[in-house]
């Protein structure tokens, strides 16, 4: 790899042994993927994926300690994925004990480490840092050292920023150095599509199902999606961005997609059109039957597949302000039709602290509360990662949550029926 | 016996029993329970991976196309290595992905001690993954040579 004099000096250890190791890490990472140089990180803020003080991650905290003690920290402040616990989310005595005394016993310790490493502020814990209310929204063309698969795919695809699917720890290494290796999704060539997806459904496809189908098919490749603008339009308004947030998270968690282009909609597809598609691109046609096939293949891993759901989680990734409002409206109508005043399954909507703050200023917030829905900043995924939740019948419309936990997936419409009528149509 | 050649990502010579994931390995989903709850066998917890769900990963020659899923994947591998719960080696049929690559390099640069080591070879080819089966013996030789019998 060709290094500048400054980069070479760091690699030679002239700025300390720890920073030298950081440089070695980033260079070796880049060399694996054929990077020939490092390029500056140009975003204002970074975003880290590791937000949880999980006892099992002691090796990570040891490494962070080393960085802090040596003063090897980033000049960039950062947001971070959501916190794993919130006292407002229903838990029984045993869950409380396991969460606080065993699993996340290092939460306070780790949050202190994050502050020393450059956490933006106390409310910067969300997987949707790119929301306007949060303020960590990179511009088109900016180079990032982010991790968090759903945030990376959103930043690349919807905002047009440039970021590889970096792993946790590698995110902070690039930010500390101020450089990331030039490969993959940071390059023009790496942003070209090797799949054409032809959407031929008879109605607007469920974002989470469509993303899942594409992710499982293309894995880490870049898809160029045709036919979706018919359903989403040609403008990135709030509702469309919300759709793309959920769609992208499913492509990234059910596969390993870091960037997608949607014809006539996402910034690079609007600018470059079919020039983004490689000549040898493969084609995947998605119609109603294909989506049904994908849905039908999801395993149900509940001990009793017919169990009555005990909890519903919505918001993985965190919900947008638009989503909180539209769900409040949908719930009002559905509950009225069902003759119920409150949701019949304990339901948690999750969103960024800053989004919740804005939501609470609206007339929707008291209505949602009156309908029995809890709004939380929690990470549902981290909440569910324990053996007790493994036995708990949880439902969700998040394909990411389905992938990583025992939560059972339903479409948004099915979830609405479940939580307002108890599953009876 | 059949021999394959790939690219050395992390060096080492080792012999172990094969564990084969024909689909992408979701690192977080596969390892998280094992790391959180002290499962020294690192039993695979990914319900979507029909090939290896419920099977021991620690000490096995894990054969796979690539890893997929959450970007915590690299640090999860790093922690598995630090705790000595990693596979004996990881053998990728395709070029290694950015998450697994990060985890392997982080472990190689920042961890010390033999118990943290995990030889890794990538680009072994589709034929490798078609040929290798659970229970076969894998031997890693120098320069990216992998023997399967």
XYZ file of C-alpha atoms in Angstrom:
574
model
C 0.000 0.000 0.000
C 1.279 3.434 -0.891
C 1.434 5.603 2.220
C 2.009 9.315 2.707
C 4.972 10.443 4.812
C 2.668 11.082 7.742
C 1.057 7.633 7.439
C 4.470 5.962 7.112
C 5.701 7.752 10.244
C 2.753 6.352 12.170
C 3.455 2.869 10.822
C 7.101 3.260 11.840
C 6.000 3.884 15.409
C 7.021 7.545 15.551
C 3.704 8.438 17.168
C 3.679 5.581 19.656
C 3.274 1.828 19.649
C -0.507 1.794 20.070
C -1.165 4.130 17.154
C 1.280 2.009 15.149
C -0.888 -1.031 15.883
C -3.997 0.872 14.824
C -2.265 1.715 11.533
C -1.146 -1.909 11.062
C -4.719 -3.052 11.610
C -6.195 -0.658 9.083
C -3.497 -1.346 6.477
C -3.807 -5.119 6.788
C -7.578 -4.799 6.581
C -7.246 -2.772 3.380
C -4.626 -5.039 1.845
C -6.972 -8.012 2.211
C -9.288 -6.285 -0.242
C -6.683 -4.910 -2.612
C -6.575 -1.344 -1.297
C -3.585 0.556 -2.655
C -3.980 3.645 -0.488
C -5.737 5.157 2.497
C -8.239 7.976 2.008
C -9.307 10.596 4.567
C -12.481 10.147 6.569
C -14.497 13.239 5.631
C -17.771 12.924 7.575
C -18.297 15.166 10.572
C -19.195 12.325 12.911
C -18.546 8.625 13.218
C -21.009 5.888 14.196
C -20.083 2.840 16.293
C -21.984 -0.427 16.413
C -20.956 -1.551 19.895
C -23.232 0.066 22.457
C -23.717 -2.700 24.946
C -21.829 -3.429 28.128
C -22.056 -7.136 27.660
C -19.957 -9.091 30.124
C -18.932 -11.446 27.315
C -17.181 -8.630 25.474
C -14.409 -8.109 28.023
C -11.752 -8.411 25.306
C -13.289 -5.369 23.571
C -13.282 -3.297 26.770
C -9.659 -4.254 27.394
C -8.772 -2.976 23.948
C -10.731 0.257 24.475
C -8.947 0.755 27.792
C -5.625 0.452 26.057
C -6.625 3.103 23.531
C -7.878 5.464 26.247
C -4.855 5.004 28.477
C -2.494 5.714 25.591
C -4.537 8.743 24.527
C -5.169 7.133 21.154
C -8.667 8.454 20.601
C -10.477 9.941 17.648
C -10.875 13.622 16.871
C -14.332 12.718 15.540
C -17.201 12.491 17.948
C -19.599 9.610 17.350
C -23.068 8.251 17.823
C -23.522 4.676 18.890
C -26.069 1.869 18.560
C -28.974 1.760 21.039
C -28.729 0.886 24.690
C -29.746 -2.691 25.565
C -31.911 -1.887 28.602
C -34.801 0.427 29.407
C -36.779 0.139 32.630
C -39.976 1.017 30.715
C -39.851 -2.161 28.643
C -41.683 -5.074 30.316
C -39.422 -7.520 32.124
C -40.065 -10.074 34.786
C -38.002 -10.453 37.952
C -35.720 -13.082 36.441
C -35.099 -11.054 33.297
C -34.265 -7.997 35.388
C -31.808 -10.016 37.393
C -30.155 -11.552 34.329
C -29.968 -8.259 32.421
C -28.569 -6.132 35.209
C -26.475 -8.564 37.206
C -25.108 -10.816 34.496
C -25.517 -9.865 30.851
C -25.201 -6.089 30.841
C -23.375 -5.682 34.128
C -20.688 -3.712 32.285
C -23.080 -1.164 30.771
C -22.134 1.780 33.007
C -18.453 0.930 32.730
C -18.622 0.773 28.939
C -20.651 3.977 28.624
C -17.931 5.743 30.576
C -15.402 4.343 28.120
C -17.511 5.648 25.234
C -17.564 9.119 26.764
C -13.777 9.094 26.990
C -13.552 7.879 23.397
C -15.760 10.717 22.068
C -19.472 9.882 22.420
C -21.525 12.789 21.010
C -23.850 13.033 24.021
C -26.004 10.966 26.372
C -28.798 10.684 23.817
C -26.618 9.567 20.910
C -27.582 5.896 21.300
C -29.493 4.785 18.192
C -29.020 2.646 15.100
C -30.668 5.445 13.067
C -28.188 8.219 13.738
C -28.893 9.552 10.233
C -32.361 10.779 11.243
C -32.717 14.581 11.048
C -33.641 14.697 14.735
C -30.389 12.965 15.699
C -28.138 14.968 13.423
C -25.459 12.490 12.348
C -26.449 12.599 8.676
C -23.539 12.412 6.243
C -23.615 14.178 2.890
C -23.335 12.570 -0.526
C -19.766 11.614 -1.349
C -18.451 11.828 2.211
C -16.194 8.977 3.325
C -17.163 7.258 6.564
C -15.656 4.806 9.010
C -19.029 3.643 10.303
C -20.248 0.260 11.404
C -23.858 -0.964 12.032
C -25.090 -2.805 8.999
C -28.440 -0.991 8.724
C -26.847 2.451 9.092
C -24.073 1.694 6.594
C -26.489 0.473 3.923
C -28.700 3.526 4.484
C -25.789 5.991 4.384
C -24.440 4.429 1.183
C -27.720 3.931 -0.643
C -30.079 6.704 0.428
C -27.559 9.418 1.312
C -24.864 8.535 -1.214
C -22.061 8.499 1.366
C -19.151 6.064 0.977
C -18.554 3.432 3.585
C -17.583 -0.206 3.647
C -19.375 -2.690 5.841
C -16.842 -2.180 8.591
C -16.880 -4.344 11.634
C -17.178 -3.093 15.190
C -13.733 -1.986 16.471
C -12.624 -1.402 12.877
C -15.085 1.519 12.895
C -13.197 3.295 15.658
C -9.784 2.362 14.268
C -10.459 4.210 11.000
C -11.819 7.191 12.892
C -8.794 7.360 15.207
C -6.436 7.358 12.236
C -8.626 9.669 10.184
C -8.149 7.331 7.231
C -9.863 4.264 5.800
C -8.568 1.900 3.119
C -9.668 2.651 -0.419
C -11.569 -0.445 -1.507
C -15.056 -1.800 -2.069
C -17.918 0.611 -1.508
C -15.553 3.560 -1.097
C -14.543 3.268 -4.779
C -16.553 4.083 -7.927
C -16.041 0.584 -9.288
C -17.121 -1.070 -6.032
C -20.412 0.804 -6.175
C -21.481 -0.777 -9.444
C -24.261 -3.339 -9.394
C -23.720 -6.997 -10.215
C -27.419 -7.835 -9.881
C -30.490 -6.429 -11.585
C -33.579 -6.957 -9.464
C -36.842 -6.740 -11.369
C -39.745 -6.043 -9.019
C -42.936 -7.322 -10.641
C -45.338 -7.477 -7.741
C -49.023 -6.561 -8.047
C -48.903 -4.285 -4.982
C -46.307 -2.328 -3.031
C -44.003 -5.004 -1.642
C -43.495 -5.217 2.107
C -40.168 -3.468 2.709
C -38.864 -6.083 5.122
C -39.831 -9.024 2.901
C -38.422 -7.526 -0.268
C -35.169 -6.661 1.504
C -34.939 -10.169 2.911
C -35.466 -11.788 -0.496
C -32.837 -9.587 -2.128
C -30.338 -9.986 0.719
C -30.582 -13.767 0.661
C -30.101 -13.807 -3.110
C -27.297 -11.291 -3.701
C -25.495 -11.681 -0.353
C -22.802 -8.947 -0.341
C -23.218 -7.827 -3.941
C -24.712 -4.522 -5.032
C -28.243 -4.806 -6.479
C -29.787 -2.338 -8.963
C -33.520 -2.483 -8.378
C -35.978 -1.806 -11.174
C -39.720 -1.463 -10.825
C -39.755 -0.305 -7.215
C -40.082 3.372 -8.137
C -43.535 2.423 -9.442
C -44.546 1.922 -5.792
C -42.269 4.378 -4.010
C -42.279 7.280 -6.435
C -39.258 9.291 -7.460
C -38.702 11.467 -4.392
C -36.993 10.643 -1.114
C -39.724 11.949 1.187
C -40.117 10.847 4.822
C -42.328 7.855 4.041
C -39.980 6.617 1.318
C -36.899 7.066 3.499
C -38.645 5.088 6.226
C -39.428 2.324 3.730
C -35.814 2.275 2.559
C -34.539 2.187 6.143
C -36.461 -1.035 6.812
C -35.805 -2.469 3.365
C -32.057 -1.854 3.658
C -31.811 -3.319 7.143
C -33.368 -6.531 5.835
C -30.950 -6.714 2.879
C -28.030 -6.204 5.265
C -29.090 -8.683 7.942
C -30.605 -11.424 5.777
C -27.660 -11.084 3.432
C -24.691 -8.728 3.582
C -25.740 -5.872 1.329
C -23.883 -2.618 1.961
C -25.302 -0.617 -0.944
C -28.314 -0.812 -3.225
C -29.458 1.417 -6.051
C -33.131 1.991 -6.839
C -33.816 3.145 -10.352
C -35.084 6.736 -10.545
C -34.957 7.143 -6.768
C -31.655 6.811 -4.905
C -29.071 9.550 -5.609
C -26.524 7.649 -7.674
C -29.212 5.785 -9.629
C -30.810 9.132 -10.474
C -27.491 10.567 -11.627
C -25.986 7.593 -13.423
C -28.894 5.284 -14.214
C -27.960 2.021 -15.923
C -24.292 3.026 -16.098
C -24.177 1.692 -12.549
C -24.931 -1.835 -13.758
C -22.076 -4.177 -14.686
C -22.282 -5.823 -18.082
C -22.334 -9.315 -16.602
C -25.012 -8.523 -14.010
C -27.300 -11.391 -13.076
C -31.079 -10.962 -12.980
C -33.455 -11.833 -10.135
C -37.172 -11.396 -10.721
C -39.357 -10.837 -7.667
C -43.108 -11.292 -7.964
C -45.833 -11.989 -5.419
C -45.140 -15.732 -5.482
C -41.430 -15.225 -4.810
C -42.136 -13.030 -1.795
C -44.598 -15.616 -0.525
C -41.979 -18.339 -1.004
C -39.430 -16.352 1.013
C -41.951 -15.660 3.785
C -43.019 -19.306 3.862
C -39.463 -20.473 4.384
C -38.843 -18.551 7.609
C -38.483 -21.084 10.407
C -40.714 -20.703 13.463
C -38.504 -21.517 16.399
C -40.947 -20.956 19.219
C -41.280 -23.999 21.470
C -45.012 -23.884 20.861
C -45.660 -22.475 17.391
C -49.275 -21.805 18.389
C -48.390 -19.859 21.542
C -50.136 -16.567 22.189
C -47.624 -13.755 21.647
C -46.430 -12.157 24.885
C -44.681 -9.150 23.401
C -44.519 -7.227 20.152
C -41.412 -5.281 19.157
C -41.525 -2.702 16.390
C -38.495 -0.669 15.432
C -35.419 -2.659 14.477
C -33.940 -0.432 13.112
C -35.411 2.347 15.228
C -38.646 3.867 13.931
C -38.739 7.261 12.264
C -40.918 10.128 13.444
C -43.098 9.572 10.386
C -43.430 5.897 11.321
C -44.428 6.633 14.922
C -47.111 9.024 13.678
C -48.480 6.752 10.956
C -48.591 3.764 13.299
C -50.486 5.844 15.863
C -53.071 6.615 13.200
C -53.271 3.008 12.010
C -53.698 1.767 15.579
C -56.478 4.236 16.321
C -58.500 3.014 13.354
C -57.796 -0.684 13.927
C -58.573 -0.572 17.646
C -61.836 1.217 16.971
C -62.802 -1.434 14.439
C -61.894 -4.170 16.915
C -63.862 -2.521 19.721
C -60.756 -2.292 21.898
C -59.214 0.716 23.575
C -55.745 -0.680 24.151
C -53.452 -3.073 22.358
C -54.134 -6.654 23.357
C -50.484 -7.729 23.261
C -47.846 -5.720 25.180
C -46.269 -3.641 22.441
C -43.023 -1.669 22.343
C -42.173 0.847 19.631
C -38.492 1.765 19.588
C -36.924 4.961 18.267
C -33.909 7.196 18.766
C -34.007 9.299 21.960
C -34.044 12.482 19.842
C -36.925 11.152 17.718
C -38.872 10.220 20.849
C -38.288 13.725 22.190
C -39.778 15.237 19.016
C -42.622 12.713 19.000
C -43.521 13.650 22.552
C -44.072 17.232 21.396
C -46.829 16.073 19.050
C -50.485 15.221 19.697
C -49.777 11.658 18.646
C -47.714 10.802 21.735
C -50.539 10.879 24.333
C -52.788 8.972 21.922
C -50.208 6.217 21.486
C -49.668 6.048 25.225
C -53.414 5.833 25.841
C -53.531 2.861 23.473
C -51.040 1.090 25.724
C -47.987 1.209 23.489
C -44.635 1.745 25.159
C -42.164 3.947 23.305
C -38.554 3.131 24.131
C -34.993 3.845 23.003
C -34.000 0.220 23.647
C -32.296 -2.138 21.177
C -34.846 -4.966 20.794
C -32.125 -7.245 19.541
C -30.045 -6.849 22.665
C -33.150 -7.215 24.842
C -33.919 -10.551 23.238
C -30.434 -12.028 23.293
C -30.857 -14.257 26.310
C -32.242 -17.743 27.023
C -35.335 -16.380 28.775
C -36.441 -14.532 25.675
C -35.701 -17.645 23.652
C -38.708 -19.208 25.356
C -40.826 -16.093 24.995
C -43.202 -15.785 22.006
C -42.285 -12.357 20.630
C -43.641 -11.011 17.354
C -42.149 -8.358 15.109
C -42.234 -7.002 11.579
C -38.461 -6.595 11.653
C -36.614 -9.078 9.527
C -33.395 -8.150 11.297
C -34.872 -9.056 14.672
C -36.226 -12.281 13.208
C -32.797 -13.177 11.890
C -30.881 -12.692 15.119
C -33.420 -13.818 17.706
C -36.374 -16.165 18.212
C -38.843 -13.382 17.344
C -41.449 -14.390 14.789
C -41.928 -12.277 11.711
C -45.276 -10.943 10.552
C -46.004 -8.297 7.944
C -47.026 -4.851 9.167
C -50.693 -5.576 8.394
C -50.546 -8.875 10.261
C -48.891 -7.206 13.245
C -51.673 -4.629 13.307
C -54.272 -7.415 13.461
C -52.299 -9.244 16.138
C -51.921 -6.318 18.496
C -55.403 -4.855 18.040
C -57.512 -8.008 17.720
C -55.278 -10.760 19.083
C -54.743 -12.288 15.675
C -58.430 -12.651 14.815
C -59.245 -11.097 11.444
C -8.217 -37.287 -0.399
C -8.452 -34.047 -2.303
C -6.221 -30.993 -2.140
C -7.236 -27.359 -2.551
C -5.225 -24.165 -2.607
C -6.290 -20.767 -1.341
C -4.926 -17.478 -0.012
C -3.470 -17.369 3.499
C -5.177 -14.709 5.620
C -3.830 -15.888 8.977
C -1.055 -18.498 8.910
C -0.868 -21.789 10.767
C -0.788 -25.551 10.261
C -3.534 -27.562 11.867
C -5.664 -30.678 11.522
C -9.333 -30.668 12.557
C -12.753 -32.114 11.800
C -14.806 -30.290 9.193
C -17.999 -28.408 9.971
C -19.644 -27.134 6.803
C -21.962 -24.172 6.326
C -23.066 -24.022 2.699
C -24.776 -20.675 3.226
C -23.166 -17.518 4.595
C -22.241 -17.755 8.268
C -24.062 -15.136 10.314
C -21.337 -14.516 12.891
C -23.387 -12.657 15.498
C -26.340 -15.037 15.292
C -24.005 -18.045 15.379
C -21.727 -17.041 18.275
C -23.629 -14.638 20.503
C -25.255 -17.109 22.862
C -22.045 -19.105 23.178
C -20.084 -16.012 24.171
C -22.725 -14.632 26.497
C -23.421 -17.792 28.404
C -20.037 -19.428 28.658
C -20.590 -22.221 26.136
C -17.048 -23.472 25.595
C -18.168 -25.585 22.643
C -19.474 -22.447 20.920
C -22.686 -24.172 19.813
C -24.074 -22.454 16.724
C -27.167 -20.441 17.651
C -28.257 -19.316 14.182
C -31.712 -20.762 13.593
C -31.505 -19.822 9.908
C -28.405 -21.886 9.273
C -29.828 -25.367 8.831
C -26.357 -26.837 8.204
C -24.749 -26.009 11.523
C -27.486 -24.816 13.917
C -26.963 -26.549 17.269
C -23.534 -27.922 16.322
C -20.214 -27.272 18.047
C -18.061 -24.692 16.264
C -15.124 -24.385 18.688
C -12.179 -26.498 17.589
C -13.761 -27.421 14.256
C -12.497 -26.646 10.763
C -15.300 -24.277 9.821
C -15.868 -24.372 6.046
C -18.046 -21.638 4.588
C -18.533 -19.341 1.625
C -18.398 -16.023 3.551
C -19.833 -14.459 6.680
C -22.985 -12.327 6.627
C -25.123 -10.221 8.921
C -24.420 -7.675 11.639
C -21.306 -5.531 11.574
C -20.549 -6.729 15.075
C -19.319 -9.852 13.259
C -15.651 -8.913 13.381
C -15.573 -8.069 17.045
C -17.528 -11.233 17.821
C -14.800 -13.265 16.080
C -12.172 -11.214 17.928
C -13.829 -12.062 21.256
C -14.206 -15.735 20.337
C -10.459 -15.873 19.635
C -9.606 -13.992 22.811
C -11.676 -16.449 24.865
C -10.322 -19.519 23.079
C -13.761 -20.443 21.693
C -12.937 -19.952 18.046
C -13.032 -22.633 15.345
C -9.722 -24.461 14.821
C -9.564 -22.704 11.478
C -11.851 -20.937 9.030
C -11.812 -21.971 5.392
C -13.626 -19.717 2.941
C -14.583 -20.898 -0.516
C -14.951 -17.262 -1.646
C -12.732 -14.244 -0.973
C -13.114 -13.291 2.675
C -15.719 -10.606 3.447
C -14.986 -7.347 5.252
C -16.463 -8.409 8.608
C -14.650 -11.709 8.947
C -11.504 -10.098 7.544
C -11.649 -7.413 10.216
C -12.136 -9.953 12.999
C -9.252 -12.127 11.838
C -6.881 -9.153 11.542
C -7.932 -7.622 14.849
C -7.232 -10.947 16.563
C -3.902 -11.357 14.779
C -2.659 -7.825 15.552
C -4.019 -7.243 19.066
C -4.185 -10.651 20.775
C -1.286 -12.634 22.152
C -0.923 -16.305 23.030
C -1.311 -19.582 21.170
C -4.868 -20.125 22.413
C -6.011 -17.074 20.430
C -4.716 -18.275 17.071
C -6.991 -19.262 14.206
C -5.514 -20.050 10.799
C -7.665 -18.666 8.003
C -7.578 -19.390 4.274
C -9.900 -17.916 1.684
C -10.615 -18.266 -2.055
C -10.594 -22.087 -1.941
C -13.208 -22.233 -4.681
C -16.730 -23.505 -5.081
C -15.520 -27.057 -5.619
C -14.060 -27.067 -2.107
C -17.439 -26.361 -0.542
C -19.128 -28.909 -2.810
C -16.632 -31.601 -1.826
C -16.115 -31.120 1.902
C -18.625 -32.677 4.315
C -19.172 -32.633 8.061
C -16.832 -35.029 9.834
C -14.119 -35.119 7.155
C -10.573 -34.457 8.313
C -9.042 -31.193 7.218
C -5.318 -30.570 7.264
C -3.848 -27.149 6.581
C -0.365 -27.214 5.073
C 1.912 -24.242 4.328
C 1.172 -21.776 1.531
C -2.599 -22.141 1.604
C -2.759 -25.872 0.845
C -5.804 -27.595 2.352
C -6.123 -31.385 2.363
C -9.582 -32.906 2.788
C -10.092 -36.609 3.513
